[in-house]
Coordinates of C-alpha atoms in Angstrom, one line a residue:
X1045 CA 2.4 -2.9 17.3
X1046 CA 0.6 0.5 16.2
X1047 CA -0.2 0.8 13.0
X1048 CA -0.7 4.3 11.3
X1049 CA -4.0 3.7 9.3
X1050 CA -5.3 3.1 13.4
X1051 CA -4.7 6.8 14.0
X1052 CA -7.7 8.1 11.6
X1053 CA -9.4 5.2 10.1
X1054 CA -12.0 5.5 12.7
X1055 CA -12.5 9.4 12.5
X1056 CA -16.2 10.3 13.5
X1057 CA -15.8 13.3 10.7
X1058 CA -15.2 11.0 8.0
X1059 CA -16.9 7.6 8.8
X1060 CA -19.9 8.0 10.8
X1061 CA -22.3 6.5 9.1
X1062 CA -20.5 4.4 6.6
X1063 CA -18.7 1.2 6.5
X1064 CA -15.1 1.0 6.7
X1065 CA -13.5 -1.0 4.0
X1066 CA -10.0 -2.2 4.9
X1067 CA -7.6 -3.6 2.4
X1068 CA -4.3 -4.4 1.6
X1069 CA -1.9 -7.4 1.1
X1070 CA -2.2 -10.8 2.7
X1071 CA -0.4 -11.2 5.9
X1072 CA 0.5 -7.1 6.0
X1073 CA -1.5 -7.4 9.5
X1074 CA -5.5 -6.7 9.1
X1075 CA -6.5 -9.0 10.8
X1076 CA -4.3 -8.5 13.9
X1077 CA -5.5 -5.0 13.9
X1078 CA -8.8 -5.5 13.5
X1079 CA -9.1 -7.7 16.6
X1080 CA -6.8 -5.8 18.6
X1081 CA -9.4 -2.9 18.0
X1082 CA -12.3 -4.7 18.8
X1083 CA -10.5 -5.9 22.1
X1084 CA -9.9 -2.0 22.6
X1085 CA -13.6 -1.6 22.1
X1086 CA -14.5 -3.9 24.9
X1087 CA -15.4 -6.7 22.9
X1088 CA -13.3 -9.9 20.9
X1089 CA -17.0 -11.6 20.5
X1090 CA -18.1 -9.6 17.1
X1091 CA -15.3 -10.7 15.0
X1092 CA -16.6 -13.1 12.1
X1093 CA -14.5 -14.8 9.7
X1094 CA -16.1 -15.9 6.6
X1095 CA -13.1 -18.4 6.5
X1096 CA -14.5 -20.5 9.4
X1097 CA -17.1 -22.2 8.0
X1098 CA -19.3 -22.3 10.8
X1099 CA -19.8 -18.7 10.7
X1100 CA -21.0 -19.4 7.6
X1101 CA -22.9 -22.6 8.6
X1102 CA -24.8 -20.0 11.1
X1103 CA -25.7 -17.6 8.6
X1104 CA -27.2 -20.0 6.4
X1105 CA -29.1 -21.4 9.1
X1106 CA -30.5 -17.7 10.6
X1107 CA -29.8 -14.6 7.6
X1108 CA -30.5 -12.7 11.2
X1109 CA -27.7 -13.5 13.2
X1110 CA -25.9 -10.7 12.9
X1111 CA -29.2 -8.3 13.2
X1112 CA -29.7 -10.5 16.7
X1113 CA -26.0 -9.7 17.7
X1114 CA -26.6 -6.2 17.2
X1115 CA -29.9 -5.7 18.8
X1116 CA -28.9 -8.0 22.1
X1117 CA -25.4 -6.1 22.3
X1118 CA -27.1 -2.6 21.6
X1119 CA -27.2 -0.4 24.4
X1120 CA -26.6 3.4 23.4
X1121 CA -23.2 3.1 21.7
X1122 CA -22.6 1.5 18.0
X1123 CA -21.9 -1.8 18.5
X1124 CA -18.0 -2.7 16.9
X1125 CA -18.3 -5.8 14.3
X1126 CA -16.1 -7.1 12.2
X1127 CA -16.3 -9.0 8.6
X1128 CA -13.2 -10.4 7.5
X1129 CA -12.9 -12.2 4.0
X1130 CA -16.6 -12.2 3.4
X1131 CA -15.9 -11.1 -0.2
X1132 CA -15.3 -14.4 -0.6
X1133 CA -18.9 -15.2 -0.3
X1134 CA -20.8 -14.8 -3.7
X1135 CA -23.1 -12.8 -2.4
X1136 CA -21.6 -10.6 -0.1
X1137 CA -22.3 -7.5 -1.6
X1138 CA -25.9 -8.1 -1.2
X1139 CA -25.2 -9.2 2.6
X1140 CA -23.3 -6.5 3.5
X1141 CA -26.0 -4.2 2.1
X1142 CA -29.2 -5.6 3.7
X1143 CA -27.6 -5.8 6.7
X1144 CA -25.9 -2.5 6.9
X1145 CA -29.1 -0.5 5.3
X1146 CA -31.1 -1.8 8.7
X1147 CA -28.6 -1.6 11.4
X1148 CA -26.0 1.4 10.2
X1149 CA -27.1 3.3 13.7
X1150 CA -26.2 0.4 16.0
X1151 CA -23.2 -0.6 15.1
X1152 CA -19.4 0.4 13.6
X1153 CA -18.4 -2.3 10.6
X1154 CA -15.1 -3.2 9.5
X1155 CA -14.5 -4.9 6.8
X1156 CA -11.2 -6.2 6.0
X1157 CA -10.1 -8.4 3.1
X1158 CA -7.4 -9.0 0.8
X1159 CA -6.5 -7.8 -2.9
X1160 CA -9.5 -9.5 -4.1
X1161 CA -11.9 -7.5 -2.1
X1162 CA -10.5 -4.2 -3.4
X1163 CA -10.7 -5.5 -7.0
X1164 CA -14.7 -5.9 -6.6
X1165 CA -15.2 -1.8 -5.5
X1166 CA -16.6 -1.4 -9.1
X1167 CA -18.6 1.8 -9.8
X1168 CA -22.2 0.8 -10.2
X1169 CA -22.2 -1.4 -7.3
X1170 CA -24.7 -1.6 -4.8
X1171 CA -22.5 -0.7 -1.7
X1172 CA -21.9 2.8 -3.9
X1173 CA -22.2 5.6 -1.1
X1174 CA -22.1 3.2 2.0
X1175 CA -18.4 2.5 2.8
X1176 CA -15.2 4.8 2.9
X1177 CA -12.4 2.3 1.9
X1178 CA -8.7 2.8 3.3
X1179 CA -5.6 0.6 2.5
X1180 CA -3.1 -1.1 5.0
X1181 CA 0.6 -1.0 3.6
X1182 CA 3.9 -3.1 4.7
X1183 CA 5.2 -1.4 8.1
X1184 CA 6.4 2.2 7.5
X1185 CA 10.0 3.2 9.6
X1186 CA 7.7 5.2 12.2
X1187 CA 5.8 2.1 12.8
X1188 CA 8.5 0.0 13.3
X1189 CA 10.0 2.3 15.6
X1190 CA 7.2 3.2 17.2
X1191 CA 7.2 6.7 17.3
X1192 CA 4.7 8.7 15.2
X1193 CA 5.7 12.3 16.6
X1194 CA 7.4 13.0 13.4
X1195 CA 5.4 12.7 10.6
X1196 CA 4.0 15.2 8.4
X1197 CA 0.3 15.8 8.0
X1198 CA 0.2 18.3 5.4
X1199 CA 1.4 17.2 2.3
X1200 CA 1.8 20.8 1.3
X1201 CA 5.1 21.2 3.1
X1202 CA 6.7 19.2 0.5
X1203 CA 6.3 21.9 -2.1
X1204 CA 8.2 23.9 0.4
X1205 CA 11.7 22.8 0.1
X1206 CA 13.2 25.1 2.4
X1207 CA 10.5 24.7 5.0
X1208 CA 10.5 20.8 4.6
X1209 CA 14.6 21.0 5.6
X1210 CA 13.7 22.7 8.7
X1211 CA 11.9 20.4 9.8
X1212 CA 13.8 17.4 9.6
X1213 CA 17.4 19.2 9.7
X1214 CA 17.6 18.5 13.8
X1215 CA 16.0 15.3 14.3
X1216 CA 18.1 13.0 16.2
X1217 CA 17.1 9.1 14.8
X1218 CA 19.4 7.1 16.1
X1219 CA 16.3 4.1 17.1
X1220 CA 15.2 5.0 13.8
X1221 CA 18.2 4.4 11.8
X1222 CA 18.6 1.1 13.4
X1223 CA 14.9 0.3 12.7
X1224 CA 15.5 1.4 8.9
X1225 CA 18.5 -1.2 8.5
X1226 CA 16.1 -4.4 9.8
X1227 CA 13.2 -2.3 7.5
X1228 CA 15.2 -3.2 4.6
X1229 CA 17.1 -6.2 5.1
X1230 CA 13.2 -8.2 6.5
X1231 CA 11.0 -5.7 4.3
X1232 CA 7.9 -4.6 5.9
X1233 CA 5.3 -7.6 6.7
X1234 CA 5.0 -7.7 10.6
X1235 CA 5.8 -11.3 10.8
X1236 CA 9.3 -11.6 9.1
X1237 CA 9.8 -8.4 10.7
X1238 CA 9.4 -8.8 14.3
X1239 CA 11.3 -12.1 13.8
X1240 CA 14.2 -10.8 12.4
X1241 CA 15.9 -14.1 11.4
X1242 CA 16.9 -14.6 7.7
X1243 CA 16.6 -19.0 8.0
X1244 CA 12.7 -17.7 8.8
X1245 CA 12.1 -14.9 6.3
X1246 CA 13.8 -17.3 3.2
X1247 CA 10.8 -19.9 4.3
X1248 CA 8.0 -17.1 4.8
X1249 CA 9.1 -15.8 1.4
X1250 CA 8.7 -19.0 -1.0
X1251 CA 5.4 -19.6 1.3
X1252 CA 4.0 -16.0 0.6
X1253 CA 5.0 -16.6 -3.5
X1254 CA 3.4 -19.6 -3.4
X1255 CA 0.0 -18.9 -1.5
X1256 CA -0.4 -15.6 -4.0
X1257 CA 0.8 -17.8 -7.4
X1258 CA -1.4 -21.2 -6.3
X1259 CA -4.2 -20.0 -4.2
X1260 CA -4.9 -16.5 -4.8
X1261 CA -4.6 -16.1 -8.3
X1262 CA -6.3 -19.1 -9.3
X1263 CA -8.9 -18.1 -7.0
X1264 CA -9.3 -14.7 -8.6
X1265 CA -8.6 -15.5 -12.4
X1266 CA -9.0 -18.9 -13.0
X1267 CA -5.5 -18.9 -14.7
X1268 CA -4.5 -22.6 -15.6
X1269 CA -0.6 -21.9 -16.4
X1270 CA 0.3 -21.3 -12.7
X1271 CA 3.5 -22.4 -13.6
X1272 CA 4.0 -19.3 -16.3
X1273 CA 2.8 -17.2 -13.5
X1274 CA 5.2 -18.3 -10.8
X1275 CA 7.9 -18.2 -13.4
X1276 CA 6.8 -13.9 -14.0
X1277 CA 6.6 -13.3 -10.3
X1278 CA 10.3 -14.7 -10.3
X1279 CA 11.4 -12.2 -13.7
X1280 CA 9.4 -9.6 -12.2
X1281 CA 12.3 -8.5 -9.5
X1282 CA 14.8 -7.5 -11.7
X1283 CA 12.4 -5.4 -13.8
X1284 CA 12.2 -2.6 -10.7
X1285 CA 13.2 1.1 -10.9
X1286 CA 13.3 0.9 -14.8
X1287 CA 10.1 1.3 -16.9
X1288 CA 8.4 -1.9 -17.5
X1289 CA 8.4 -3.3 -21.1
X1290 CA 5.5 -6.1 -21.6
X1291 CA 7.1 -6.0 -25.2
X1292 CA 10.1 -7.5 -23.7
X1293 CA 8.7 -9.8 -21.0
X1294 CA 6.8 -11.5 -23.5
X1295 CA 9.8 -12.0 -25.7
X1296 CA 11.4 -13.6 -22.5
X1297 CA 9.0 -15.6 -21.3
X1298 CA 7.5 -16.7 -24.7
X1299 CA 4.0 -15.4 -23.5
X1300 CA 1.4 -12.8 -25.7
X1301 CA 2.1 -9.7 -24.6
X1302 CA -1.9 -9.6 -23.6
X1303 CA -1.0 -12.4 -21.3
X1304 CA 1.5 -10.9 -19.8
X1305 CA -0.2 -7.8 -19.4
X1306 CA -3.5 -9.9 -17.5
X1307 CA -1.1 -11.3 -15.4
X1308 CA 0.5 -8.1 -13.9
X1309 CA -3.0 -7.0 -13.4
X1310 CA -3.9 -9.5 -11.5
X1311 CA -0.9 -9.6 -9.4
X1312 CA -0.9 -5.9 -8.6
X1313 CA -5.0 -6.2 -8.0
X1314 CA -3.3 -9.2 -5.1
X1315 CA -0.8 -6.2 -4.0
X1316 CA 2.0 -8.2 -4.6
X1317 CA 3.1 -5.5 -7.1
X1318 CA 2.5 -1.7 -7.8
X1319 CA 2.9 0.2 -10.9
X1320 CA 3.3 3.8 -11.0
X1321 CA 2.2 5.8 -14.8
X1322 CA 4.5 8.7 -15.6
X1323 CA 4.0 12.2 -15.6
X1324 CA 4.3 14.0 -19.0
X1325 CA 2.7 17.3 -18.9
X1326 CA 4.7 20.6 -20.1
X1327 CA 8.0 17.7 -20.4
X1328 CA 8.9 18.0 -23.7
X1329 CA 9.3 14.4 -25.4
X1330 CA 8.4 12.4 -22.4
X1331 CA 7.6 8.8 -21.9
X1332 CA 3.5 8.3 -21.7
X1333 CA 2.7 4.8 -21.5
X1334 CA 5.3 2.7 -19.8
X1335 CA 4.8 2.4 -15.9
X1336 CA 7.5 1.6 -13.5
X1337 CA 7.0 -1.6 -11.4
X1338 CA 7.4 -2.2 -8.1
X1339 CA 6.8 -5.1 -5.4
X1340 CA 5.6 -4.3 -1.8
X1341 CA 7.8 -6.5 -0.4
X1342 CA 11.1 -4.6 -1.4
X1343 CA 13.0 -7.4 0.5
X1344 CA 12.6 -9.6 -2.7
X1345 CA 15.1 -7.8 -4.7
X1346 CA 18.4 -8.8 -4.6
X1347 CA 19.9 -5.5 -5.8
X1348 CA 20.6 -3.0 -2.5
X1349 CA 19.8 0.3 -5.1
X1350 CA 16.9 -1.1 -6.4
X1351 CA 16.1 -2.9 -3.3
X1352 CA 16.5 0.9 -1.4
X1353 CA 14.2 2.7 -4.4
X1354 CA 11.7 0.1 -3.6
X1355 CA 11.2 1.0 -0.3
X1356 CA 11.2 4.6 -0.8
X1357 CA 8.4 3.9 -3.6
X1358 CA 6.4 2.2 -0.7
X1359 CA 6.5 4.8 2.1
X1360 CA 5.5 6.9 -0.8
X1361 CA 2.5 5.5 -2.0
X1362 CA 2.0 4.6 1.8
X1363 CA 1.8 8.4 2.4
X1364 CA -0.4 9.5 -0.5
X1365 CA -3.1 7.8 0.5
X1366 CA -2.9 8.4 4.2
X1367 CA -3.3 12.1 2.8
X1368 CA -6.0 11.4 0.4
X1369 CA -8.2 8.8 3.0
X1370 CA -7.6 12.1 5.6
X1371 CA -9.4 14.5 2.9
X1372 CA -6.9 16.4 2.2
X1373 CA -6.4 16.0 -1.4
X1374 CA -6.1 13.5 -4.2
X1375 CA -2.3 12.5 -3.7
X1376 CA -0.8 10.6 -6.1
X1377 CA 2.9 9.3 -6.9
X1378 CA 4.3 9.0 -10.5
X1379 CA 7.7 9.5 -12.4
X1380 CA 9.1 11.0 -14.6
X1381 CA 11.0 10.6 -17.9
X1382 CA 11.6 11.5 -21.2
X1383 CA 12.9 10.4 -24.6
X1384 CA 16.9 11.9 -24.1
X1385 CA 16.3 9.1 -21.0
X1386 CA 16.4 11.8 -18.3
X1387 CA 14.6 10.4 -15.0
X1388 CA 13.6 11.0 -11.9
X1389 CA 12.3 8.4 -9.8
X1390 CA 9.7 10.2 -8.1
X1391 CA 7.1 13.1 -8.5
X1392 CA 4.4 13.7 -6.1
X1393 CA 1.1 15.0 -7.8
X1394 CA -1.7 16.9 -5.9
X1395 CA -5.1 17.9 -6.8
X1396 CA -3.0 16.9 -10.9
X1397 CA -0.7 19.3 -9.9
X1398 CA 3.1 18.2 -9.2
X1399 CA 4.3 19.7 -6.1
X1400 CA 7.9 18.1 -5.7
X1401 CA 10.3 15.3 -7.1
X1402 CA 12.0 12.6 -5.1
X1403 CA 15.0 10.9 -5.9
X1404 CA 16.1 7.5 -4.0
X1405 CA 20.2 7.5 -3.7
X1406 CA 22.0 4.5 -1.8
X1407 CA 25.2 7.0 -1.2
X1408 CA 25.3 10.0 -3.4
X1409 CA 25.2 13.5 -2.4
X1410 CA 25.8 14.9 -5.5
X1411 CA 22.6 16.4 -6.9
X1412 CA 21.6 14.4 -9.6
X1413 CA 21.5 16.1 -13.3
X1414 CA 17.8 14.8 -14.3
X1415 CA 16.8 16.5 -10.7
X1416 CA 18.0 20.1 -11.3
X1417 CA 16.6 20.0 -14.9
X1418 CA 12.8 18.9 -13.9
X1419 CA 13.4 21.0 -10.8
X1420 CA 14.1 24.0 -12.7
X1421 CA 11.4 22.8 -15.8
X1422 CA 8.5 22.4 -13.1
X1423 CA 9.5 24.7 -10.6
X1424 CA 8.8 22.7 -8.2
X1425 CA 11.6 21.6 -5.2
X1426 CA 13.8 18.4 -5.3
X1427 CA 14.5 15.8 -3.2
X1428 CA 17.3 13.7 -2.8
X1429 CA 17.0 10.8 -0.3
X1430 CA 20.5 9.9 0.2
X1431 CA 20.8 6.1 2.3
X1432 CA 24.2 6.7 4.0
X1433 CA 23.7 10.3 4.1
X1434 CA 23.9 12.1 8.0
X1435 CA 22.6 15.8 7.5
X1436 CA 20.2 17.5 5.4
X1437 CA 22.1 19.9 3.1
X1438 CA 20.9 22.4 0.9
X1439 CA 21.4 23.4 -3.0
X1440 CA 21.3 26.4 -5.3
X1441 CA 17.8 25.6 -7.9
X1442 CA 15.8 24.7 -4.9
X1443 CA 16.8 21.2 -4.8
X1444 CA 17.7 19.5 -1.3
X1445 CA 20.1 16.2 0.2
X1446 CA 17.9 14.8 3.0
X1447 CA 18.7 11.3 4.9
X1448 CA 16.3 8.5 4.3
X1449 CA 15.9 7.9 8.1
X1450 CA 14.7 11.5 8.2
X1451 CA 12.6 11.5 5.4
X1452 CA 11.2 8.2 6.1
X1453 CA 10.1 9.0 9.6
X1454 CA 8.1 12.3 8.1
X1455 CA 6.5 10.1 5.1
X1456 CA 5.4 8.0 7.5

């Protein structure tokens, strides 16, 4: 399966010369695609794992083993290597630095790892300067389709409402639209995916909890109550689309609100959840603090609207920052809301500049209220991804009905 950070992680323009830093959630495929690229490459032989411990035992026993790979394999091209999970070495800032400071000209590195790894790219680090880092989401529709024709490359066309529309008004998706329903009943982690049996994604499910409650945060935090965390990963679900009150958790769970608090951090740092902080400029009496939560693996909520939101709020995020890791600006998702609880879901900020606002809809065509108001207050175009809807229609006050299968396969 092709995945869409493959089509420019590898850009000459942008990472010659640096590392490449791959992250993203545990079993969301970086492994797979990092050895499928090094099989591409010619090679399967420069893939280390700092799991296996006698990769380790060899690097303890020569700290040259890798220079020695890369001088014997050396011949005019950069040699491909991988390091996956070395973050869980203590030192392996320090490794990566010595040994990328003395061979950067002979080889390409890779270096994938989970949550955890991201959480250590600290200003002030040593590897400052040396590494571009990209992210690695849950499958997007156009991956699990396998068509990549579609999608948009310029996030400035989204500020263009009625250019946007054209685009997508005569695509015919009827693969797609098929791929969309098995997006969101298996969510988007390859495995559960490409299996498509619900008896298999029930067991994958507990498992995945359980590896990122027991092993993961433990290993990251050094959290005792397990237990209390496992019992907020469970809470955490119905707490989606709606901003996120840590107020109110902690009166539910009978936890300190700075608990609480620590333990979403923690979890979103091990991208099992996301938050995204509302936007409040020139919106008269609007929400500032409260984010809204969401969980990459959408399939976890019970709830179809929320469950449908979720995945919109993935392919989303998924998209700005396949914009921003291109250079193209600093794209970011937020929402929006204010005190008279008018909402949208969804505005999409570039450069700290708004440029449209998205709404997620299960079956509604009706333009939605809080849409033509921030529409009309920003003047910026609005979007209404309508599930069940079968053309892209368009409304007085710039604002616009596309089908999620449509939008989805631009978004990539």
């Amino acid at each position: 399966m092709e995945r869409m950070v493959g089509t420019y992680i590898f850009d000459p323009r942008m990472t010659a010369g640096k590392m490449i830093f791959l992250t993203g959630p545990r079993q969301v495929g970086k492994t797979t695609f990092a050895q499928m690229w090094l099989k591409s490459s010619g090679t399967k032989e420069t893939y280390f794992n700092w799991d296996d411990p006698s990769v380790l035992l060899e690097y303890k026993r020569n700290p040259l083993w890798f220079k020695n790979i890369v001088e014997e394999r050396f011949n005019k091209d950069p040699v491909p290597m991988v390091f996956d999970e070395i973050h869980k070495n203590k030192h392996w800032r320090n490794i990566l630095k010595g040994f990328f400071d003395t061979n950067k000209e002979r080889m390409q590195l890779l270096v994938t790892g989970s949550g955890r790894f991201d959480t250590y790219q600290r200003p002030g680090d040593s590897l400052l300067g040396r590494y571009f880092s990209y992210r690695m989401f849950p499958l997007g529709l156009p991956e699990a389709v396998g068509d990549f024709s579609r999608i948009l490359n310029d996030g400035e066309v989204f500020a263009n409402g009625g250019k946007l529309a054209k685009i997508v008004r005569d695509a015919k998706l009827k693969q797609a639209a098929e791929g969309l329903v098995l997006l969101r009943k298996f969510g988007g982690f390859p495995e559960p995916f490409l299996r498509g049996e619900e008896e298999f994604h029930r067991r994958w499910q507990k498992d995945y909890k359980t590896l990122i409650a027991r092993e993961e945060v433990r290993d990251l935090s050094q959290i005792q109550d397990i237990r209390g965390v496992e019992v907020l990963i469970e809470v955490l679900p119905t707490k989606v689309g709606s901003p996120l009150s840590i107020k109110s958790l902690s009166d539910d769970l009978a936890y300190n609100q700075r608990t609480i608090a620590r333990w979403i951090d923690i979890l979103s740092a091990l991208y099992l959840v996301f938050t995204l902080r509302p936007w409040h400029r020139k919106i008269t009496r609007a929400i500032k603090k409260e984010p809204k939560l969401y969980f990459y693996d959408w399939s976890l909520l019970t709830d179809e609207g929320n469950r449908f939101e979720n995945l919109i709020a993935v392919s989303l995020i998924r998209m700005a920052a396949r914009l921003t890791e291109k250079g193209l600006g600093d794209y970011e998702i937020r929402y929006i809301r204010d005190r008279e609880k008018r909402e949208v879901d969804f505005v999409m900020v570039k450069d700290d500049s708004p440029i449209c606002l998205i709404e997620a809809k299960e079956g509604s065509r009706e333009i939605s209220k809080n849409g033509r108001y921030y529409s009309d207050k920003l003047g910026i175009p609005f979007y209404q991804i309508v599930n069940r809807a079968e053309s892209v229609e368009e409304y007085p006050g710039n604002c616009f009905v596309i089908p999620a299968v449509n939008f989805l396969m631009l978004a990539g």
